[in-house]
Short mmCIF file of C-alpha atoms in Angstrom, two decimals:
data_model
loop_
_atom_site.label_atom_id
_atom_site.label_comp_id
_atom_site.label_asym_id
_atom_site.label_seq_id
_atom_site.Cartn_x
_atom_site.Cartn_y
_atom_site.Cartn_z
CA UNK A 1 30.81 -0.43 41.35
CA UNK A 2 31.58 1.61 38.53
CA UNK A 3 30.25 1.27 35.36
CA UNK A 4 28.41 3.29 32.68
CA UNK A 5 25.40 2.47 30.76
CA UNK A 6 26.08 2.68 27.12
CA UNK A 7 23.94 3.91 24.26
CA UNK A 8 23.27 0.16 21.92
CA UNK A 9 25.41 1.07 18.18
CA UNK A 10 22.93 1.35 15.49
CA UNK A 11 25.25 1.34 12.24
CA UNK A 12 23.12 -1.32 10.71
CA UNK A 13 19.71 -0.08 11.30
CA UNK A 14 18.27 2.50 8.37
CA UNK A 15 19.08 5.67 9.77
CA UNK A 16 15.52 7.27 9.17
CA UNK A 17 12.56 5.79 7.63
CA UNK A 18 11.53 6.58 4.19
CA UNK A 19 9.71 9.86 3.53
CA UNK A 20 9.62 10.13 8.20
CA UNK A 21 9.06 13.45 8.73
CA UNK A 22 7.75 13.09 12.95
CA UNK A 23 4.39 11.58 14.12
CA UNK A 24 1.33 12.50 12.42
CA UNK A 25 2.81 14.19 9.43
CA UNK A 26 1.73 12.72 6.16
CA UNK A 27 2.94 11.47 2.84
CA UNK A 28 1.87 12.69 -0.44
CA UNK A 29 -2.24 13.43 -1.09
CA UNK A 30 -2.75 11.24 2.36
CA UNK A 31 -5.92 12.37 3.77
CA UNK A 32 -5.59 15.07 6.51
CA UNK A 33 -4.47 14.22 9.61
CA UNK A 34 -6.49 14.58 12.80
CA UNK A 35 -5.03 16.07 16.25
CA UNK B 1 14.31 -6.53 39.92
CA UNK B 2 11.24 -4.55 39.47
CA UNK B 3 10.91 -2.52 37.05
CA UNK B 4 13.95 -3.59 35.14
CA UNK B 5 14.47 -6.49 32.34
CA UNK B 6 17.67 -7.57 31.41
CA UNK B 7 18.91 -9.98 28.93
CA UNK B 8 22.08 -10.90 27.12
CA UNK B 9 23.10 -9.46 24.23
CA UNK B 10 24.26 -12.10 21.85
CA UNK B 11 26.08 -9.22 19.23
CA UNK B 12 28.33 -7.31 22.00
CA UNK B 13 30.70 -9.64 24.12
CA UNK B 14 29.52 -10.15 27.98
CA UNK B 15 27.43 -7.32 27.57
CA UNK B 16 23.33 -7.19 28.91
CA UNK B 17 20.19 -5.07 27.57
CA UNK B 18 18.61 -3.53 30.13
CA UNK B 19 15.25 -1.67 29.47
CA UNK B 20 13.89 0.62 32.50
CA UNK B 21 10.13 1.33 32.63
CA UNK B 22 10.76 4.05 35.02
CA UNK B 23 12.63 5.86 32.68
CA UNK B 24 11.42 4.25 28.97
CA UNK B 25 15.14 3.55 27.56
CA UNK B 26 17.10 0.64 26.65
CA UNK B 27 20.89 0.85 27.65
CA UNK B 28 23.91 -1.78 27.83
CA UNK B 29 25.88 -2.36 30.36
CA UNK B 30 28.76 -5.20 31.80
CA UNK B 31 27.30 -8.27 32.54
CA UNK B 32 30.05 -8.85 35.31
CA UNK B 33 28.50 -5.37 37.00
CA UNK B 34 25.09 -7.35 37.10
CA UNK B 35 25.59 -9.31 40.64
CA UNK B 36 26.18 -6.35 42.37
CA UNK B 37 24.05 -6.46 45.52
CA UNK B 38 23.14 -2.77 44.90
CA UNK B 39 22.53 -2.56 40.94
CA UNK B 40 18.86 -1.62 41.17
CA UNK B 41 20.22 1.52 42.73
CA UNK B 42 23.05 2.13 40.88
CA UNK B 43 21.05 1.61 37.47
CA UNK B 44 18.37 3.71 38.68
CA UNK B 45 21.21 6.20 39.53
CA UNK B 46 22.24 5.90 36.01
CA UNK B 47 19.05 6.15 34.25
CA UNK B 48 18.65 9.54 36.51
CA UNK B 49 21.44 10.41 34.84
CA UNK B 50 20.95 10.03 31.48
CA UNK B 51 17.38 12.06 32.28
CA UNK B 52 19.00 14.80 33.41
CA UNK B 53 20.77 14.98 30.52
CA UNK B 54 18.99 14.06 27.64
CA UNK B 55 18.44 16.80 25.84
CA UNK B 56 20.49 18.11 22.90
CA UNK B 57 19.30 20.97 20.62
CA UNK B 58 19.71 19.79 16.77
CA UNK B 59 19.74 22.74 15.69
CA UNK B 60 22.56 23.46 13.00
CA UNK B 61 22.65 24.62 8.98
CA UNK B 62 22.34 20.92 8.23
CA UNK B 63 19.29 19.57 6.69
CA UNK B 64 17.99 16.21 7.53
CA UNK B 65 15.01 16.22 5.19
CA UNK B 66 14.18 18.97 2.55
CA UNK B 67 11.42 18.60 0.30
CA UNK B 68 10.66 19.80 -2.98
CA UNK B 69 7.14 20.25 -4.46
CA UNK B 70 7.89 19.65 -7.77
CA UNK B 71 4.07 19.09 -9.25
CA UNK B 72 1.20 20.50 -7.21
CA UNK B 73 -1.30 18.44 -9.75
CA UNK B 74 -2.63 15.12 -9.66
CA UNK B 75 -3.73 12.08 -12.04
CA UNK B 76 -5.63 10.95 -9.15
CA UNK B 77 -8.36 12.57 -7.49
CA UNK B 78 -8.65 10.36 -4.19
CA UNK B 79 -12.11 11.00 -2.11
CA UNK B 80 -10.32 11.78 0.93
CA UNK B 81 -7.37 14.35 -0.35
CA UNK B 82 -6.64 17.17 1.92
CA UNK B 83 -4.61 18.85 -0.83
CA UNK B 84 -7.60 19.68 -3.23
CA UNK B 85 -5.96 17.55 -6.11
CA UNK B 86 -2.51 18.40 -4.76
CA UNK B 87 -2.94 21.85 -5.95
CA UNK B 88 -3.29 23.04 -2.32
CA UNK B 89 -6.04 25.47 -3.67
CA UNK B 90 -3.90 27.12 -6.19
CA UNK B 91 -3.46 26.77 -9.94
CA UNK B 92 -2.40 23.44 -11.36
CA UNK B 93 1.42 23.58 -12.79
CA UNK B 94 4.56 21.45 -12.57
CA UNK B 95 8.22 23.07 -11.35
CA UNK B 96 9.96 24.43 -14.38
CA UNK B 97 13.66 23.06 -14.98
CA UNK B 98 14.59 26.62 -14.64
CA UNK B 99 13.27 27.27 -11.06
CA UNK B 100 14.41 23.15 -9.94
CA UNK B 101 17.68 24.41 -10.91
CA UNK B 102 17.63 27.90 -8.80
CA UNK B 103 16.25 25.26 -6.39
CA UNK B 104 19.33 23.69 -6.08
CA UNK B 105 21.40 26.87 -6.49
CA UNK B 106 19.81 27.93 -3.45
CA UNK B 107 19.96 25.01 -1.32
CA UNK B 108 23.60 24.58 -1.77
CA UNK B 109 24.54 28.20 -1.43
CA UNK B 110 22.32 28.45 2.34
CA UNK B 111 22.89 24.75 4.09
CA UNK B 112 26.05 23.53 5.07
CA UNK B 113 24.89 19.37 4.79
CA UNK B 114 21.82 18.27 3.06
CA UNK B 115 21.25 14.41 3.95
CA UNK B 116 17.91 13.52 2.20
CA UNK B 117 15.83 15.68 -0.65
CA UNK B 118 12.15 14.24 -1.12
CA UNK B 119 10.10 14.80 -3.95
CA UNK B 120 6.69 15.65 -3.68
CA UNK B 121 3.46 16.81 -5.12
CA UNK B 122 0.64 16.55 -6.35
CA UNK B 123 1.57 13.20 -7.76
CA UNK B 124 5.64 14.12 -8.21
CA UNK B 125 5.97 11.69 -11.04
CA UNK B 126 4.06 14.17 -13.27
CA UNK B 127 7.59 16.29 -13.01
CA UNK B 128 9.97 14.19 -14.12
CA UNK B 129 12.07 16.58 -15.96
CA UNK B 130 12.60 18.66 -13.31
CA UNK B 131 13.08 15.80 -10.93
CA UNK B 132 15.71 14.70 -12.91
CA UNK B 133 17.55 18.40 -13.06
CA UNK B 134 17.29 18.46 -10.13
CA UNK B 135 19.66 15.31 -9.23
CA UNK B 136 21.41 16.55 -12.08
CA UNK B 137 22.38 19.96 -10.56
CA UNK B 138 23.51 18.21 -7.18
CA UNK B 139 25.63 15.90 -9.40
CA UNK B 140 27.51 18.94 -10.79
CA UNK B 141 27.43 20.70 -7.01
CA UNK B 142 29.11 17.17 -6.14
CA UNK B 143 31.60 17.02 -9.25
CA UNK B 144 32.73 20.75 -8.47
CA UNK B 145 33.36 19.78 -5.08
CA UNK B 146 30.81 22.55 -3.70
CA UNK B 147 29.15 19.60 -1.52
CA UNK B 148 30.72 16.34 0.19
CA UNK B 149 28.12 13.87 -1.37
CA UNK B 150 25.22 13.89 -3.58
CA UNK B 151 21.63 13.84 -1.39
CA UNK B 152 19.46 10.74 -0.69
CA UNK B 153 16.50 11.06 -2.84
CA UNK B 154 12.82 9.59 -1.50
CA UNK B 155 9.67 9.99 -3.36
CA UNK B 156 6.08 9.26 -2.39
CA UNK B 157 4.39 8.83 -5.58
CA UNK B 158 0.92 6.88 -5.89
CA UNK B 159 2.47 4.55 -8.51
CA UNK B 160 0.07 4.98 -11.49
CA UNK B 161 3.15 6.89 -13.63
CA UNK B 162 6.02 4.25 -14.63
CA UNK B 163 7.73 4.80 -18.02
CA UNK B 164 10.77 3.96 -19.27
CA UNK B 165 12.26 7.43 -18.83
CA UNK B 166 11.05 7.83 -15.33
CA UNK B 167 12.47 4.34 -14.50
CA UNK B 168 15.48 5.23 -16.04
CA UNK B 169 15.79 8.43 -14.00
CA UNK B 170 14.97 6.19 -10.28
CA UNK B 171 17.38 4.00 -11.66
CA UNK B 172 19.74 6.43 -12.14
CA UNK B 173 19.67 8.47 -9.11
CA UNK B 174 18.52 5.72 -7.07
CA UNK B 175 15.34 7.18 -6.18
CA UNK B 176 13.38 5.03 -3.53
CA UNK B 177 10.26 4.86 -3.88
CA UNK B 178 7.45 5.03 -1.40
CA UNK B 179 4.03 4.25 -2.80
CA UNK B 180 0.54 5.45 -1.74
CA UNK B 181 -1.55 2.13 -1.78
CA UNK B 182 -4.31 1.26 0.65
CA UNK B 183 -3.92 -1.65 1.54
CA UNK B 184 -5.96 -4.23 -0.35
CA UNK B 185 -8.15 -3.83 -3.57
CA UNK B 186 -11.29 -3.32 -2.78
CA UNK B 187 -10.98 -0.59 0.14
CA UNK B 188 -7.79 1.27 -2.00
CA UNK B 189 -10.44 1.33 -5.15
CA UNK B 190 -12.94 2.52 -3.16
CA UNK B 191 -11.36 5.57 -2.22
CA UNK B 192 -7.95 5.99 -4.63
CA UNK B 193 -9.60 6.83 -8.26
CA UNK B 194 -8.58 8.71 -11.15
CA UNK B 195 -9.77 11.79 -11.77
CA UNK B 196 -12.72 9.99 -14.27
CA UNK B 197 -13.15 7.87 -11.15
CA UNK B 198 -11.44 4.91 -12.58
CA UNK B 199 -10.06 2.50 -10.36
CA UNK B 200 -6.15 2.15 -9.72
CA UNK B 201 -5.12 -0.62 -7.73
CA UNK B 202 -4.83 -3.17 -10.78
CA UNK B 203 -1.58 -0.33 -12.42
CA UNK B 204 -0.21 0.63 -9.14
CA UNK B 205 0.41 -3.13 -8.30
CA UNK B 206 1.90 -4.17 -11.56
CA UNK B 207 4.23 -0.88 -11.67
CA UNK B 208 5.21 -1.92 -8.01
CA UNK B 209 6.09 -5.36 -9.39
CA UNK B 210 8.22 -3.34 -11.79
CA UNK B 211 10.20 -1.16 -9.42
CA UNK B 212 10.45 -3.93 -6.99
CA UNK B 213 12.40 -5.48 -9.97
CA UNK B 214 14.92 -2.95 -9.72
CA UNK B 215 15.44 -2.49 -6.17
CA UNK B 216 13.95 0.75 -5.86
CA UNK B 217 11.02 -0.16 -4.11
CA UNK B 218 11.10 0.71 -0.16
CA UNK B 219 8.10 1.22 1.46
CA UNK B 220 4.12 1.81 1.32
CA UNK B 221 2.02 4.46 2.86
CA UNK B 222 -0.66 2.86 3.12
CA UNK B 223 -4.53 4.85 4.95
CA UNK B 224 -6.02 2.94 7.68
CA UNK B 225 -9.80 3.70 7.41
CA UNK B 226 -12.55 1.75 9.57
CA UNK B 227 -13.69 -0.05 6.75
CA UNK B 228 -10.39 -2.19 7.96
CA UNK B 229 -11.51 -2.49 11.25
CA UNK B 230 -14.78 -3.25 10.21
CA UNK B 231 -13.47 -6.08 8.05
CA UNK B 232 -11.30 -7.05 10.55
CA UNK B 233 -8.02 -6.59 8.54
CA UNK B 234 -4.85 -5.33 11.09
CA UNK B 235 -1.78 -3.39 10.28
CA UNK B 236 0.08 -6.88 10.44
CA UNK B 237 -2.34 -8.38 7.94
CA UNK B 238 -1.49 -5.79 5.80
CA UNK B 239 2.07 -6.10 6.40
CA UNK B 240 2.15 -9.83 6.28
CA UNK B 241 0.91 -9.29 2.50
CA UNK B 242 3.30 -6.70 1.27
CA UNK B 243 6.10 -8.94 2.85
CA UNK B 244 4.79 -11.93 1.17
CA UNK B 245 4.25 -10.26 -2.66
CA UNK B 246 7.05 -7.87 -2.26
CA UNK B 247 9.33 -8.27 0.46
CA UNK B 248 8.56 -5.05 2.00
CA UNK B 249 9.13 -4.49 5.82
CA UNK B 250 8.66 -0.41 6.27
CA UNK B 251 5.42 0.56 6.57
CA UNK B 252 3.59 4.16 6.88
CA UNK B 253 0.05 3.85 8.24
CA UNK B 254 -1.58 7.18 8.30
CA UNK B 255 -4.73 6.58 10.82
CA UNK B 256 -8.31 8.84 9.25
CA UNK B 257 -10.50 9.16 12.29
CA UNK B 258 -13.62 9.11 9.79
CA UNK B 259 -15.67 6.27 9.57
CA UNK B 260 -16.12 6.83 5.53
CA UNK B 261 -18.95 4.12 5.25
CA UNK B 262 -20.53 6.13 7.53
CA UNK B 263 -20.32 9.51 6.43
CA UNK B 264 -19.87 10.97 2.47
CA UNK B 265 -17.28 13.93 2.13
CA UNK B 266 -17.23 13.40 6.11
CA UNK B 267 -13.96 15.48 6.39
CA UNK B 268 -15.17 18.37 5.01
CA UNK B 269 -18.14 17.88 7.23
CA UNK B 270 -15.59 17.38 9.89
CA UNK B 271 -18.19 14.68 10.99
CA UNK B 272 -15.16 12.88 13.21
CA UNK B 273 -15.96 8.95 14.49
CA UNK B 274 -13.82 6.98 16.25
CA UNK B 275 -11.35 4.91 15.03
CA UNK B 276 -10.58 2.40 17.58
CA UNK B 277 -7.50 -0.05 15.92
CA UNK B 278 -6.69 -1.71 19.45
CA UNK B 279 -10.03 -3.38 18.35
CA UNK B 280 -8.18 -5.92 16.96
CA UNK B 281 -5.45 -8.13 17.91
CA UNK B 282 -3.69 -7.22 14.97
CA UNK B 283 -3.00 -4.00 15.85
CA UNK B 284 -2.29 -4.64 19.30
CA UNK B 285 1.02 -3.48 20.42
CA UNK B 286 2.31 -7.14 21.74
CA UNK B 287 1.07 -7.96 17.90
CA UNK B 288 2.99 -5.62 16.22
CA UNK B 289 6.30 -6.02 18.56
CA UNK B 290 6.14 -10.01 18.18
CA UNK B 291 5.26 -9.79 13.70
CA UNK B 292 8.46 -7.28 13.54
CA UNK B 293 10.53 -10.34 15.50
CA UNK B 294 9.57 -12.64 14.09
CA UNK B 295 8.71 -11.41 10.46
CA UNK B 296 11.06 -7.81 10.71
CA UNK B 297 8.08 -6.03 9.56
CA UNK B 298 7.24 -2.73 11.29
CA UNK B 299 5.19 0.50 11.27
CA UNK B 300 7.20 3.61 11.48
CA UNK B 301 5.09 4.94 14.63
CA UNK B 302 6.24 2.24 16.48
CA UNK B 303 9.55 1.46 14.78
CA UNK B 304 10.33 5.95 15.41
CA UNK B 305 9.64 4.81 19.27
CA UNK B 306 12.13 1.79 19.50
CA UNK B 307 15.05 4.02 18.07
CA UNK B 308 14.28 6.70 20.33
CA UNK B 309 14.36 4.17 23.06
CA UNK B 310 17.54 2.95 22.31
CA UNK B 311 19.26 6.44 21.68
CA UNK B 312 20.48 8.06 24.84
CA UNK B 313 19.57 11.72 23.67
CA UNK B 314 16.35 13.22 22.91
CA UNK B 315 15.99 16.32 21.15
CA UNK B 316 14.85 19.56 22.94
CA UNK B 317 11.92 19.47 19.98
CA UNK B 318 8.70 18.22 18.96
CA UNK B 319 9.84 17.52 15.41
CA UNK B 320 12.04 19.12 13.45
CA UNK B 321 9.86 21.39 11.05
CA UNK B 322 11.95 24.77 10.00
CA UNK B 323 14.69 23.70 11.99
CA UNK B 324 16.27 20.52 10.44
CA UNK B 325 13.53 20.23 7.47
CA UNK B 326 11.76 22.82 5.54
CA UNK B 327 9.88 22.84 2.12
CA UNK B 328 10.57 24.46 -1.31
CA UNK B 329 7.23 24.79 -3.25
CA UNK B 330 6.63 25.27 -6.84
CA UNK B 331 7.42 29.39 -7.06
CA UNK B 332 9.90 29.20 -4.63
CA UNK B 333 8.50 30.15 -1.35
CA UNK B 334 10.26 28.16 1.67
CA UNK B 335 7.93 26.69 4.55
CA UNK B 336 8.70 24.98 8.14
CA UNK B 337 7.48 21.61 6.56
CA UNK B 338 5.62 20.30 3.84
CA UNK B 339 2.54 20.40 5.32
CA UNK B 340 2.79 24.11 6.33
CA UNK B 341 2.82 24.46 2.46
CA UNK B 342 -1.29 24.97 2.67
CA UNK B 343 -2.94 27.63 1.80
CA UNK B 344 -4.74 26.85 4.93
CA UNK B 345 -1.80 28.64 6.94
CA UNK B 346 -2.88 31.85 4.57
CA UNK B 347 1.38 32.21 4.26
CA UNK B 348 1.32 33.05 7.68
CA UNK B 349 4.60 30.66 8.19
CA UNK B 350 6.01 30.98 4.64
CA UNK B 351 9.70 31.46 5.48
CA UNK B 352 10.47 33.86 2.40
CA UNK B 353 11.28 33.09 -1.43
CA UNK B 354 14.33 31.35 -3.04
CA UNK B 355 14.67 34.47 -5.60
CA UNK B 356 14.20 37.62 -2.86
CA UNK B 357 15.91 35.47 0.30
CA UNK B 358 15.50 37.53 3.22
CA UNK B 359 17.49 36.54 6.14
CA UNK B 360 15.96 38.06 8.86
CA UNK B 361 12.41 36.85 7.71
CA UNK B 362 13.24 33.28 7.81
CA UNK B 363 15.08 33.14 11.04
CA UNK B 364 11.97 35.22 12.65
CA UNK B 365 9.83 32.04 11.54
CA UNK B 366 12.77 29.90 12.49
CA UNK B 367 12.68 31.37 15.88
CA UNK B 368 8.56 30.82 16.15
CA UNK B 369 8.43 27.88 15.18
CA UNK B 370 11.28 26.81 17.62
CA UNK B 371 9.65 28.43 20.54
CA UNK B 372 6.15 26.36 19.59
CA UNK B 373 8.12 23.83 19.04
CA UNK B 374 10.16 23.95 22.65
CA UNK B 375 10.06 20.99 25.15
CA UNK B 376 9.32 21.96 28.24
CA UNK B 377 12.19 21.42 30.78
CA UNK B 378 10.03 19.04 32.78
CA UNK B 379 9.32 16.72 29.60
CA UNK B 380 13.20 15.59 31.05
CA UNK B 381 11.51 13.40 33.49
CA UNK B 382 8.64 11.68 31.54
CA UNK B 383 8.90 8.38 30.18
CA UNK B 384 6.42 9.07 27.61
CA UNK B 385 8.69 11.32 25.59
CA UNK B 386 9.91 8.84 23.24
CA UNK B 387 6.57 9.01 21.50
CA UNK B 388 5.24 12.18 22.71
CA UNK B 389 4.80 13.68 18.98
CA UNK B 390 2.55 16.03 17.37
CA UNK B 391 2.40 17.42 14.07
CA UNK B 392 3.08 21.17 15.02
CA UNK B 393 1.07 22.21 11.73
CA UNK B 394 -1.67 20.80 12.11
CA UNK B 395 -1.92 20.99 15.61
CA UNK B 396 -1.83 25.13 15.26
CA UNK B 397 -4.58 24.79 12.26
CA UNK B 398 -6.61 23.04 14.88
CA UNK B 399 -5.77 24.47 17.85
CA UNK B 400 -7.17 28.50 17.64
CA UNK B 401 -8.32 28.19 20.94
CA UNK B 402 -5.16 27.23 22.31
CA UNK B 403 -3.43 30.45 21.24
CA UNK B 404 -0.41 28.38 19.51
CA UNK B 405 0.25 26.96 22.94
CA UNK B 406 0.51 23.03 22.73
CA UNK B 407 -1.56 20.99 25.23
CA UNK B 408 0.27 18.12 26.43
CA UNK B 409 -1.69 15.25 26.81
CA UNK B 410 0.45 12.23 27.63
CA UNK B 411 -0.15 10.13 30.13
CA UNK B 412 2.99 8.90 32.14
CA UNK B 413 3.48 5.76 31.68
CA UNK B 414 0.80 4.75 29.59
CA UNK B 415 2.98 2.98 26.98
CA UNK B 416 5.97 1.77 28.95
CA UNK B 417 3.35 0.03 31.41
CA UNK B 418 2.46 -2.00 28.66
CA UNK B 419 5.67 -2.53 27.17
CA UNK B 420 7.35 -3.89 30.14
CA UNK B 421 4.46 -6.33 30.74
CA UNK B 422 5.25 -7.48 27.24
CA UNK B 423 8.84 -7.85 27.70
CA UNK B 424 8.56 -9.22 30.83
CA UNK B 425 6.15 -12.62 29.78
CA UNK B 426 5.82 -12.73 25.76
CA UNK B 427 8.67 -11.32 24.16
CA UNK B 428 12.57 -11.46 25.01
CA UNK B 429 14.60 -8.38 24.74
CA UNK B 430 17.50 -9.65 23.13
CA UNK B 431 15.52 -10.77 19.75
CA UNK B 432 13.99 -7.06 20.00
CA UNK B 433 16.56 -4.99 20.29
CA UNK B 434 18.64 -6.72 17.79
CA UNK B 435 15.97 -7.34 15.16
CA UNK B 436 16.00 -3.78 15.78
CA UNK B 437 19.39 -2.91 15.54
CA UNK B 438 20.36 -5.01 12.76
CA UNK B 439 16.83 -4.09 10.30
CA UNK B 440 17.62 -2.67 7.04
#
């Protein structure tokens, strides 16, 4: 059968979060991170 | 079918979810295609599939995320601030409307899209005048036509500074606010003073009450210390209280591995306990998953891994440092990211200077950074990737031994085993993925 699996529309979602920069990267005077 | 769950989507006619564990993605596909006596093996076809060809490079002129130090000085003068006082070691000044406005000249002149400028300090609010030439200047840029829409603005700002001219100026350029607030009173006044030591929760909370008012409040970023743990307060608790006084539902939980009870000035000590959140319940991932159902409250960690699970591509890099954001600090000089803005980094990966741009210089730490940066080709075939992250700057601050090289440490299927568990007893994947879909 032929069929393809489709990526789920995300107009409605908030693009990207607030201030999101990647994992582990910090906001403003946040402590420092560990590895 | 093993290793599959499938459930019908109620937004996208005769349509089903299907999340793989094998392969950590959630797709859509034709209900009608589902009775197909060999649709294990053609999904699991499929999923190969979209493996083999999931990654995309990102890399363009366009800027997702530039930030702008616009105050590297602080009203505040929390125990646990990496940034010395937000000065980041050097002397204490605020960005001149002059150099925000060269700032701007700059930024408009080298990228071709610019989707979101942050502010950011030092406590940002302190620079208000040159916050607001800056939105200013991109409002002429629009007006002349020399860009195709004015920037999102963000700010993370620890809410102590609200007048009426910087609540005019949010106001005006719809600034959304993130604030810096530790959860509840006691632990946030424990460790978030003024610079005389006074305690701040009492301001921060009414001036929140005010921008909430106006719609311009979006988020906290809130530190998760032991003392929570100890006290046995989750993420959700603190989530369920924010939603509850302020209708917030994006949260930013930055994790210190220091047990500060424990140990005085215990960074600088580098004096590192163990901060062990799956302690409680709370902060348990079926937790979280079943509050933001239920509640639509998330964490970004986890709500960053549910998009990525849901997209079909995956970019070829760790995170996007130099190569879709980068920094501007106070004199100009241009970095990967805004933490590579330390002094700690000695300017090794300063990418050159607004006023003398060099070219050449800031593609060769373009071109660094991207090779540090660099997936490797077998990451294709790890379902782990969606939340395989590390903060490339701090990682190479720590990581002298490892000659720049970054250790992978992820262990396959150490997420998506739980996960599917999850979806496959407590939680239905319909009300996820469209709680997700449809949050805002």
């Amino acid at each position: 059968m032929s069929f393809q699996l489709q990526e789920i529309p995300l107009e409605n979602c908030f693009a990207e979060p607030l201030g999101f920069c990647g994992f582990g990267c910090v906001g403003n005077s946040g402590p420092r991170p560990t590895d | 079918m093993e290793g599959y769950i499938i459930s019908k989507s109620n937004l996208y006619k005769d349509m089903l979810y299907v999340y793989s564990r094998k392969h950590g993605k959630i797709m859509m596909f034709p209900e009608n295609c589902k009775d197909d006596r060999n649709i294990s093996n053609i999904l699991d076809h499929k999923f190969n599939e979209i493996y083999e060809n999931r990654f995309i490079s990102n890399v363009n002129n366009n800027m997702s995320l530039i930030t702008i130090i616009v105050s590297n000085t602080c009203n505040m003068s929390c125990r646990y601030c990496y940034e010395e006082n937000g000065t980041f070691g050097n002397e204490e000044k605020i960005l001149s409307p002059e150099m925000a406005i060269k700032i701007v000249d700059f930024i408009v002149k080298k990228y071709d899209f610019i989707d979101t400028i942050s502010f950011f300090g030092g406590e940002p609010l302190l620079a208000i005048d040159a916050i607001e030439c800056i939105c200013k200047a991109f409002k002429g840029k629009y007006e002349k036509k020399l860009i195709n829409r004015e920037p999102k603005y963000t700010i993370v700002t620890n809410g102590t500074i609200l007048n009426s001219k910087v609540l005019q100026i949010l106001k005006k350029y719809n600034i959304q606010v993130c604030v810096s607030v530790d959860g509840f009173k006691e632990i946030h006044n424990k460790y978030r003073v003024y610079r005389d030591n006074g305690v701040t929760y009492d301001d921060i909370y009414s001036n929140m009450v005010i921008l909430n008012k106006y719609n311009l409040l979006k988020s906290i970023q809130c530190t998760y210390y032991k003392s929570y743990i100890n006290n046995n307060i989750s993420y959700i608790d603190i989530e369920k209280y924010y939603l509850k006084n302020f209708g917030l539902k994006k949260f930013i939980f930055n994790d210190i591995y220091v047990d500060f009870d424990y140990v005085e000035n215990s960074i600088k000590n580098e004096k590192i306990d163990t901060l062990d959140k799956k302690q409680l319940e709370g902060n348990s991932l079926e937790s979280r998953l079943r509050t933001f159902v239920n509640f639509g409250t998330i964490d970004m960690d986890l709500y960053t891994m549910l998009i990525r699970m849901i997209k079909m591509k995956d970019s070829k890099y760790v995170c996007g440092a130099a190569l879709n954001e980068i920094a501007i600090n106070l004199d100009g000089n241009i970095y990967p990211c805004r933490t590579f803005v330390s002094e700690n980094y000695k300017g090794k990966y300063c990418m050159g200077n607004i006023l003398m741009f060099d070219e050449n210089k800031y593609n060769n730490i373009c071109n660094d950074i991207s090779r540090l940066n660099y997936r490797h080709d077998k990451c294709r075939y790890c379902n782990e990737l969606n939340f395989c992250n590390r903060c490339l700057a701090i990682s190479l601050l720590n990581a002298k031994h490892l000659n720049g090289k970054i250790k992978c440490e992820t262990r396959n299927d150490e997420f998506n085993g739980e996960f599917y568990m999850i979806l496959k007893d407590k939680i239905n994947l319909t009300k996820l993925v469209e709680r997700l879909i449809t949050s805002n």
